[in-house]
Coordinates of C-alpha atoms in Angstrom, one line a residue:
M1 CA 13.4 3.7 2.1
K2 CA 12.1 0.6 0.5
I3 CA 8.5 0.3 -0.9
L4 CA 6.6 -2.6 -2.3
V5 CA 3.9 -1.8 -4.9
G6 CA 1.3 -4.4 -5.7
E7 CA -0.8 -3.3 -8.7
D8 CA -2.2 -5.5 -11.5
E9 CA -2.6 -2.8 -14.1
P10 CA 0.9 -2.9 -15.8
V11 CA 0.8 0.8 -16.9
L12 CA -0.3 2.0 -13.5
C13 CA 2.1 -0.2 -11.7
A14 CA 5.0 1.1 -13.8
A15 CA 3.9 4.7 -13.3
L16 CA 3.6 4.4 -9.6
A17 CA 7.0 2.7 -9.3
A18 CA 8.6 5.4 -11.5
K19 CA 7.0 8.2 -9.4
L20 CA 8.3 6.6 -6.2
R21 CA 11.8 6.0 -7.7
N22 CA 12.0 9.6 -8.9
A23 CA 11.3 10.5 -5.2
N24 CA 14.4 8.4 -4.3
Y25 CA 12.6 5.4 -2.9
V26 CA 13.7 1.9 -3.7
V27 CA 10.8 0.1 -5.2
D28 CA 9.8 -3.5 -5.8
A29 CA 6.7 -3.8 -8.1
V30 CA 4.5 -6.9 -8.3
E31 CA 1.2 -7.6 -10.1
S32 CA -0.4 -10.3 -8.0
L33 CA -1.2 -11.0 -4.3
E34 CA 0.9 -14.2 -4.5
T35 CA 4.0 -12.3 -5.7
A36 CA 3.4 -9.6 -3.1
Q37 CA 3.3 -12.2 -0.4
A38 CA 6.5 -13.8 -1.7
A39 CA 8.3 -10.5 -1.7
L40 CA 7.0 -9.7 1.8
A41 CA 8.3 -13.1 3.0
V42 CA 11.9 -12.4 2.0
G43 CA 12.1 -8.6 2.2
T44 CA 11.5 -5.9 4.7
Y45 CA 9.7 -2.8 3.5
D46 CA 9.1 0.6 5.0
A47 CA 5.9 1.0 3.1
V48 CA 3.5 -1.4 1.2
L49 CA 1.1 0.0 -1.4
L50 CA -1.4 -2.6 -2.5
D51 CA -4.2 -2.5 -5.0
R52 CA -7.3 -3.7 -3.1
R53 CA -8.4 -6.1 -5.8
L54 CA -5.5 -8.1 -7.3
P55 CA -6.3 -10.9 -9.8
D56 CA -5.7 -13.6 -7.2
G57 CA -7.5 -12.0 -4.2
D58 CA -8.4 -9.2 -2.0
S59 CA -5.4 -7.5 -0.4
V60 CA -7.4 -6.9 2.8
S61 CA -7.1 -10.7 3.4
I62 CA -3.3 -10.4 4.1
L63 CA -3.3 -7.3 6.2
G64 CA -3.4 -9.2 9.5
N65 CA -0.4 -11.3 8.6
L66 CA 1.4 -8.3 7.0
R67 CA 1.0 -6.4 10.3
K68 CA 2.5 -9.3 12.2
S69 CA 5.4 -9.9 9.9
Q70 CA 6.2 -6.2 9.2
P71 CA 4.8 -4.2 12.1
C72 CA 6.7 -1.1 11.2
A73 CA 5.6 -0.9 7.5
A74 CA 3.2 1.8 6.5
I75 CA 0.3 0.2 4.5
I76 CA -1.6 2.1 1.9
L77 CA -4.4 0.5 -0.1
L78 CA -5.1 1.6 -3.7
T79 CA -8.5 0.9 -5.2
A80 CA -11.3 1.7 -7.4
L81 CA -13.7 0.6 -4.6
D82 CA -14.8 4.0 -3.4
R83 CA -17.7 3.2 -1.2
V84 CA -17.3 4.4 2.4
A85 CA -17.9 0.9 3.8
E86 CA -15.1 -0.5 1.6
R87 CA -12.7 2.2 2.8
I88 CA -13.7 1.6 6.5
K89 CA -13.1 -2.2 6.1
G90 CA -9.6 -1.6 4.7
L91 CA -8.6 0.8 7.4
D92 CA -10.1 -1.4 10.2
E93 CA -8.3 -4.4 8.9
G94 CA -4.9 -2.7 9.3
A95 CA -4.3 -0.2 6.5
D96 CA -2.8 3.1 7.4
D97 CA -4.4 4.9 4.5
Y98 CA -6.7 4.3 1.5
L99 CA -6.4 6.0 -1.9
V100 CA -9.2 5.8 -4.4
K101 CA -8.2 5.6 -8.1
P102 CA -7.5 7.6 -10.2
I103 CA -4.5 8.4 -8.1
D104 CA -2.7 11.8 -8.2
G105 CA 1.1 11.1 -8.1
E106 CA 1.8 14.1 -5.8
E107 CA -0.9 13.2 -3.4
L108 CA 0.4 9.6 -3.3
L109 CA 3.9 10.9 -2.4
A110 CA 2.5 13.1 0.3
R111 CA 0.5 10.2 1.8
V112 CA 3.5 7.9 1.7
R113 CA 5.6 10.6 3.5
A114 CA 2.9 11.1 6.1
A115 CA 2.4 7.4 6.7
L116 CA 6.2 6.9 7.0
R117 CA 6.4 9.8 9.3
R118 CA 3.7 8.5 11.6
R119 CA 5.3 5.0 11.7
S120 CA 8.8 6.3 12.4
Q121 CA 7.6 8.5 15.2
G122 CA 5.7 5.7 16.7
T123 CA 2.4 7.6 16.6
A124 CA 0.5 5.0 14.6
P125 CA -2.1 3.4 16.7
P126 CA -1.6 -0.3 17.6
I127 CA -3.5 -2.8 15.7

């Protein structure tokens, strides 16, 4: 399984990528929305984990296009924005899940597994 991680905090990005790699996922890690979009344009991912606020934009802004280009990918937003309205917006725009920082590594893995399971079983609701 291949996962794209978009996180602008280098230490957190490396930790997330290492946690996922230790769980036997293939991981591409990027630190901006632009590089995330470039990776998505040339690669196919089973899951995409994006920080909600990257230095060059809000990840919610690309969810519609991401759903069109990679409809089978599980999308999980990672963020410090913990207001309910922010979480609802991310989910309504196409994310499968929304994790608020600080992120527990084991919970992240469980949510990735659950999102992948829903996508592979075709039980994810259409967007």
